[in-house]
PDB file of C-alpha atoms in Angstrom:
ATOM      1  CA  MET A   1      13.971 -19.314  17.260  1.00  0.00           C
ATOM      2  CA  LEU A   2      15.995 -16.121  17.471  1.00  0.00           C
ATOM      3  CA  ASN A   3      17.885 -15.351  14.273  1.00  0.00           C
ATOM      4  CA  GLY A   4      17.567 -18.990  13.211  1.00  0.00           C
ATOM      5  CA  ARG A   5      18.794 -20.480  16.509  1.00  0.00           C
ATOM      6  CA  GLU A   6      16.426 -22.349  18.782  1.00  0.00           C
ATOM      7  CA  ILE A   7      16.029 -20.663  22.168  1.00  0.00           C
ATOM      8  CA  GLY A   8      13.554 -23.103  23.629  1.00  0.00           C
ATOM      9  CA  SER A   9      10.663 -25.476  23.171  1.00  0.00           C
ATOM     10  CA  ALA A  10       7.690 -26.476  25.276  1.00  0.00           C
ATOM     11  CA  ARG A  11       4.421 -28.339  25.122  1.00  0.00           C
ATOM     12  CA  VAL A  12       1.266 -26.255  24.999  1.00  0.00           C
ATOM     13  CA  GLY A  13      -0.609 -26.233  28.299  1.00  0.00           C
ATOM     14  CA  ARG A  14      -4.337 -26.322  28.975  1.00  0.00           C
ATOM     15  CA  ASP A  15      -4.555 -22.564  28.346  1.00  0.00           C
ATOM     16  CA  ALA A  16      -3.037 -23.055  24.840  1.00  0.00           C
ATOM     17  CA  ARG A  17      -0.112 -20.758  25.668  1.00  0.00           C
ATOM     18  CA  VAL A  18       3.654 -21.036  25.838  1.00  0.00           C
ATOM     19  CA  THR A  19       5.863 -18.266  27.191  1.00  0.00           C
ATOM     20  CA  PHE A  20       9.601 -17.782  26.712  1.00  0.00           C
ATOM     21  CA  THR A  21      12.056 -15.240  28.060  1.00  0.00           C
ATOM     22  CA  ALA A  22      14.812 -14.123  25.709  1.00  0.00           C
ATOM     23  CA  VAL A  23      17.499 -11.468  25.698  1.00  0.00           C
ATOM     24  CA  TYR A  24      16.743  -8.873  23.016  1.00  0.00           C
ATOM     25  CA  ARG A  25      18.811  -9.132  19.869  1.00  0.00           C
ATOM     26  CA  PRO A  26      18.004  -7.392  16.592  1.00  0.00           C
ATOM     27  CA  GLY A  27      16.865  -9.704  13.824  1.00  0.00           C
ATOM     28  CA  SER A  28      14.038 -12.196  13.550  1.00  0.00           C
ATOM     29  CA  LEU A  29      12.073 -13.976  16.279  1.00  0.00           C
ATOM     30  CA  THR A  30      10.080 -16.967  15.016  1.00  0.00           C
ATOM     31  CA  ALA A  31       7.529 -19.184  16.766  1.00  0.00           C
ATOM     32  CA  VAL A  32       6.689 -22.567  15.252  1.00  0.00           C
ATOM     33  CA  ALA A  33       3.748 -24.775  16.256  1.00  0.00           C
ATOM     34  CA  TYR A  34       3.622 -28.536  15.693  1.00  0.00           C
ATOM     35  CA  ASP A  35       0.759 -31.023  15.922  1.00  0.00           C
ATOM     36  CA  ALA A  36       0.853 -34.207  18.045  1.00  0.00           C
ATOM     37  CA  ASP A  37       2.711 -36.028  15.229  1.00  0.00           C
ATOM     38  CA  GLY A  38       5.453 -33.396  15.019  1.00  0.00           C
ATOM     39  CA  VAL A  39       4.192 -31.878  11.747  1.00  0.00           C
ATOM     40  CA  GLU A  40       4.527 -28.096  11.499  1.00  0.00           C
ATOM     41  CA  ILE A  41       1.070 -26.483  11.486  1.00  0.00           C
ATOM     42  CA  ALA A  42       1.842 -22.789  11.998  1.00  0.00           C
ATOM     43  CA  ARG A  43       4.713 -20.317  11.925  1.00  0.00           C
ATOM     44  CA  THR A  44       4.875 -16.606  12.672  1.00  0.00           C
ATOM     45  CA  SER A  45       7.759 -14.148  12.867  1.00  0.00           C
ATOM     46  CA  LEU A  46       8.591 -10.685  14.117  1.00  0.00           C
ATOM     47  CA  ALA A  47      11.480  -8.780  12.560  1.00  0.00           C
ATOM     48  CA  THR A  48      13.443  -5.798  13.764  1.00  0.00           C
ATOM     49  CA  ALA A  49      12.911  -2.804  11.497  1.00  0.00           C
ATOM     50  CA  GLY A  50      15.883  -1.139   9.832  1.00  0.00           C
ATOM     51  CA  LYS A  51      17.191   2.241  10.951  1.00  0.00           C
ATOM     52  CA  GLU A  52      15.816   4.286   8.057  1.00  0.00           C
ATOM     53  CA  THR A  53      12.217   5.440   8.448  1.00  0.00           C
ATOM     54  CA  ARG A  54       9.983   6.551   5.637  1.00  0.00           C
ATOM     55  CA  LEU A  55       6.333   7.028   4.920  1.00  0.00           C
ATOM     56  CA  HIS A  56       4.657   4.332   2.824  1.00  0.00           C
ATOM     57  CA  ALA A  57       1.274   4.680   1.058  1.00  0.00           C
ATOM     58  CA  VAL A  58      -0.351   1.354   0.240  1.00  0.00           C
ATOM     59  CA  PRO A  59      -3.725   1.224  -1.556  1.00  0.00           C
ATOM     60  CA  GLU A  60      -5.980  -1.740  -0.801  1.00  0.00           C
ATOM     61  CA  ALA A  61      -6.657  -2.172  -4.534  1.00  0.00           C
ATOM     62  CA  GLU A  62      -4.983  -0.951  -7.708  1.00  0.00           C
ATOM     63  CA  ARG A  63      -8.350  -0.517  -9.482  1.00  0.00           C
ATOM     64  CA  ILE A  64     -11.814   0.384  -8.267  1.00  0.00           C
ATOM     65  CA  ALA A  65     -15.176   0.972  -9.907  1.00  0.00           C
ATOM     66  CA  LEU A  66     -16.695   4.425 -10.121  1.00  0.00           C
ATOM     67  CA  GLY A  67     -19.962   4.767  -8.249  1.00  0.00           C
ATOM     68  CA  ASP A  68     -19.817   1.822  -5.880  1.00  0.00           C
ATOM     69  CA  GLY A  69     -16.091   1.652  -5.173  1.00  0.00           C
ATOM     70  CA  LEU A  70     -14.192   3.323  -2.372  1.00  0.00           C
ATOM     71  CA  ALA A  71     -10.435   3.667  -2.137  1.00  0.00           C
ATOM     72  CA  TYR A  72      -8.766   2.575   1.105  1.00  0.00           C
ATOM     73  CA  VAL A  73      -5.188   3.802   1.448  1.00  0.00           C
ATOM     74  CA  ARG A  74      -3.018   2.702   4.348  1.00  0.00           C
ATOM     75  CA  PHE A  75      -0.205   5.003   5.466  1.00  0.00           C
ATOM     76  CA  MET A  76       2.575   3.636   7.627  1.00  0.00           C
ATOM     77  CA  TYR A  77       5.939   4.540   9.020  1.00  0.00           C
ATOM     78  CA  ALA A  78       8.238   1.689   8.063  1.00  0.00           C
ATOM     79  CA  ASP A  79      11.764   0.863   7.005  1.00  0.00           C
ATOM     80  CA  ALA A  80      12.800   0.416   3.361  1.00  0.00           C
ATOM     81  CA  ALA A  81      11.619  -3.223   3.392  1.00  0.00           C
ATOM     82  CA  GLY A  82       8.158  -2.247   4.657  1.00  0.00           C
ATOM     83  CA  THR A  83       8.569  -3.421   8.268  1.00  0.00           C
ATOM     84  CA  VAL A  84       6.207  -1.182  10.247  1.00  0.00           C
ATOM     85  CA  LYS A  85       7.615   0.842  13.134  1.00  0.00           C
ATOM     86  CA  PRO A  86       4.725   0.738  15.622  1.00  0.00           C
ATOM     87  CA  LEU A  87       6.300   3.069  18.184  1.00  0.00           C
ATOM     88  CA  LEU A  88       6.448   6.014  15.771  1.00  0.00           C
ATOM     89  CA  ARG A  89       3.736   8.621  15.838  1.00  0.00           C
ATOM     90  CA  GLY A  90       3.421  11.677  13.687  1.00  0.00           C
ATOM     91  CA  ASP A  91       1.064  13.637  11.494  1.00  0.00           C
ATOM     92  CA  VAL A  92       0.401  12.610   7.917  1.00  0.00           C
ATOM     93  CA  HIS A  93      -1.125  15.227   5.602  1.00  0.00           C
ATOM     94  CA  ILE A  94      -2.819  14.112   2.368  1.00  0.00           C
ATOM     95  CA  GLU A  95      -3.867  15.852  -0.829  1.00  0.00           C
ATOM     96  CA  VAL A  96      -6.345  14.044  -3.066  1.00  0.00           C
ATOM     97  CA  GLU A  97      -6.822  14.475  -6.814  1.00  0.00           C
ATOM     98  CA  ASN A  98      -9.981  13.060  -8.415  1.00  0.00           C
ATOM     99  CA  GLY A  99     -11.526  12.081  -5.099  1.00  0.00           C
ATOM    100  CA  GLU A 100     -13.156  13.197  -1.870  1.00  0.00           C
ATOM    101  CA  ILE A 101     -11.889  12.294   1.612  1.00  0.00           C
ATOM    102  CA  LEU A 102     -14.654  10.458   3.468  1.00  0.00           C
ATOM    103  CA  GLY A 103     -12.512   9.606   6.463  1.00  0.00           C
ATOM    104  CA  PHE A 104      -8.871   9.813   7.529  1.00  0.00           C
ATOM    105  CA  GLY A 105      -7.519   8.761  10.894  1.00  0.00           C
ATOM    106  CA  SER A 106      -6.093   5.974  12.971  1.00  0.00           C
ATOM    107  CA  ALA A 107      -7.401   3.264  15.254  1.00  0.00           C
ATOM    108  CA  CYS A 108      -6.373   5.205  18.362  1.00  0.00           C
ATOM    109  CA  PRO A 109      -9.146   4.653  20.928  1.00  0.00           C
ATOM    110  CA  TYR A 110      -8.907   8.288  22.019  1.00  0.00           C
ATOM    111  CA  TYR A 111      -8.785  10.358  18.836  1.00  0.00           C
ATOM    112  CA  GLU A 112      -9.405  14.078  19.361  1.00  0.00           C
ATOM    113  CA  ARG A 113      -9.360  15.109  15.703  1.00  0.00           C
ATOM    114  CA  SER A 114     -12.019  14.989  13.020  1.00  0.00           C
ATOM    115  CA  TYR A 115     -11.978  11.969  10.737  1.00  0.00           C
ATOM    116  CA  ARG A 116     -12.984  14.342   7.902  1.00  0.00           C
ATOM    117  CA  SER A 117      -9.676  16.245   8.066  1.00  0.00           C
ATOM    118  CA  ASP A 118      -6.809  16.030   5.565  1.00  0.00           C
ATOM    119  CA  THR A 119      -4.337  15.469   8.431  1.00  0.00           C
ATOM    120  CA  ALA A 120      -4.191  12.495  10.799  1.00  0.00           C
ATOM    121  CA  ASP A 121      -1.915  11.256  13.548  1.00  0.00           C
ATOM    122  CA  THR A 122      -0.641   7.702  13.250  1.00  0.00           C
ATOM    123  CA  TYR A 123      -1.309   5.053  15.884  1.00  0.00           C
ATOM    124  CA  TYR A 124       1.047   2.093  16.122  1.00  0.00           C
ATOM    125  CA  GLY A 125       2.779   3.653  13.123  1.00  0.00           C
ATOM    126  CA  GLU A 126      -0.284   3.640  10.860  1.00  0.00           C
ATOM    127  CA  ALA A 127      -3.263   5.645   9.612  1.00  0.00           C
ATOM    128  CA  MET A 128      -5.885   5.041   6.893  1.00  0.00           C
ATOM    129  CA  ALA A 129      -7.781   7.193   4.413  1.00  0.00           C
ATOM    130  CA  ILE A 130     -11.114   6.308   2.830  1.00  0.00           C
ATOM    131  CA  ILE A 131     -11.706   8.178  -0.414  1.00  0.00           C
ATOM    132  CA  ARG A 132     -14.633   8.340  -2.841  1.00  0.00           C
ATOM    133  CA  PRO A 133     -13.500   8.773  -6.460  1.00  0.00           C
ATOM    134  CA  CYS A 134     -15.062  11.615  -8.466  1.00  0.00           C
ATOM    135  CA  GLU A 135     -14.641  10.332 -12.034  1.00  0.00           C
ATOM    136  CA  THR A 136     -12.904   7.670 -14.105  1.00  0.00           C
ATOM    137  CA  GLY A 137      -9.168   8.034 -14.556  1.00  0.00           C
ATOM    138  CA  ILE A 138      -6.492   8.122 -11.893  1.00  0.00           C
ATOM    139  CA  LEU A 139      -7.188   8.800  -8.236  1.00  0.00           C
ATOM    140  CA  SER A 140      -4.013  10.179  -6.670  1.00  0.00           C
ATOM    141  CA  VAL A 141      -3.330  10.515  -2.959  1.00  0.00           C
ATOM    142  CA  LYS A 142      -0.168  12.430  -2.077  1.00  0.00           C
ATOM    143  CA  ALA A 143       1.002  12.289   1.534  1.00  0.00           C
ATOM    144  CA  SER A 144       3.627  14.230   3.436  1.00  0.00           C
ATOM    145  CA  SER A 145       4.990  13.717   6.933  1.00  0.00           C
ATOM    146  CA  PRO A 146       8.075  14.315   9.078  1.00  0.00           C
ATOM    147  CA  TYR A 147       9.427  11.064   7.575  1.00  0.00           C
ATOM    148  CA  GLY A 148       9.032  11.996   3.939  1.00  0.00           C
ATOM    149  CA  GLU A 149       6.424  11.798   1.224  1.00  0.00           C
ATOM    150  CA  ALA A 150       4.529   8.987  -0.484  1.00  0.00           C
ATOM    151  CA  THR A 151       1.941   8.712  -3.259  1.00  0.00           C
ATOM    152  CA  ALA A 152      -0.750   6.137  -3.975  1.00  0.00           C
ATOM    153  CA  ARG A 153      -2.312   5.971  -7.442  1.00  0.00           C
ATOM    154  CA  ILE A 154      -5.495   4.028  -8.105  1.00  0.00           C
ATOM    155  CA  GLU A 155      -7.190   3.451 -11.456  1.00  0.00           C
ATOM    156  CA  VAL A 156     -10.880   4.348 -11.396  1.00  0.00           C
ATOM    157  CA  ARG A 157     -13.021   2.563 -14.028  1.00  0.00           C
TER     158      ARG A 157
END
């Protein structure tokens, strides 16, 4: 379905694939799978991102334990609703308070930089930092980029 209107349907072949051709329109593209009895068993959607781009910082957890816990913070270029913009690339610089950067980079298969740096290039619009907390309290990760700033705060217990 494209923006809620059906654009086609087909039975799954032996290779378990179905392919459709559609004219691009901004909005939402949704694929729905049904079992042999016509009961919906899966649904997935892709949405067009909005025009505004900003940097988002999303910690994996709001609280971690001191000693055996690591903080994973995902940085992404996305619109205001959080829809990632995978075609955007750009440096993200981080400053950490109450923690040590163990690794910062992207999943780019050819990454020329050090993963121990405080600056990383995004790949498919994203990068990730792994940080070891130093003491209990608040671990703060402040990021800056060409698309703005973002901060992640994690409670360390």
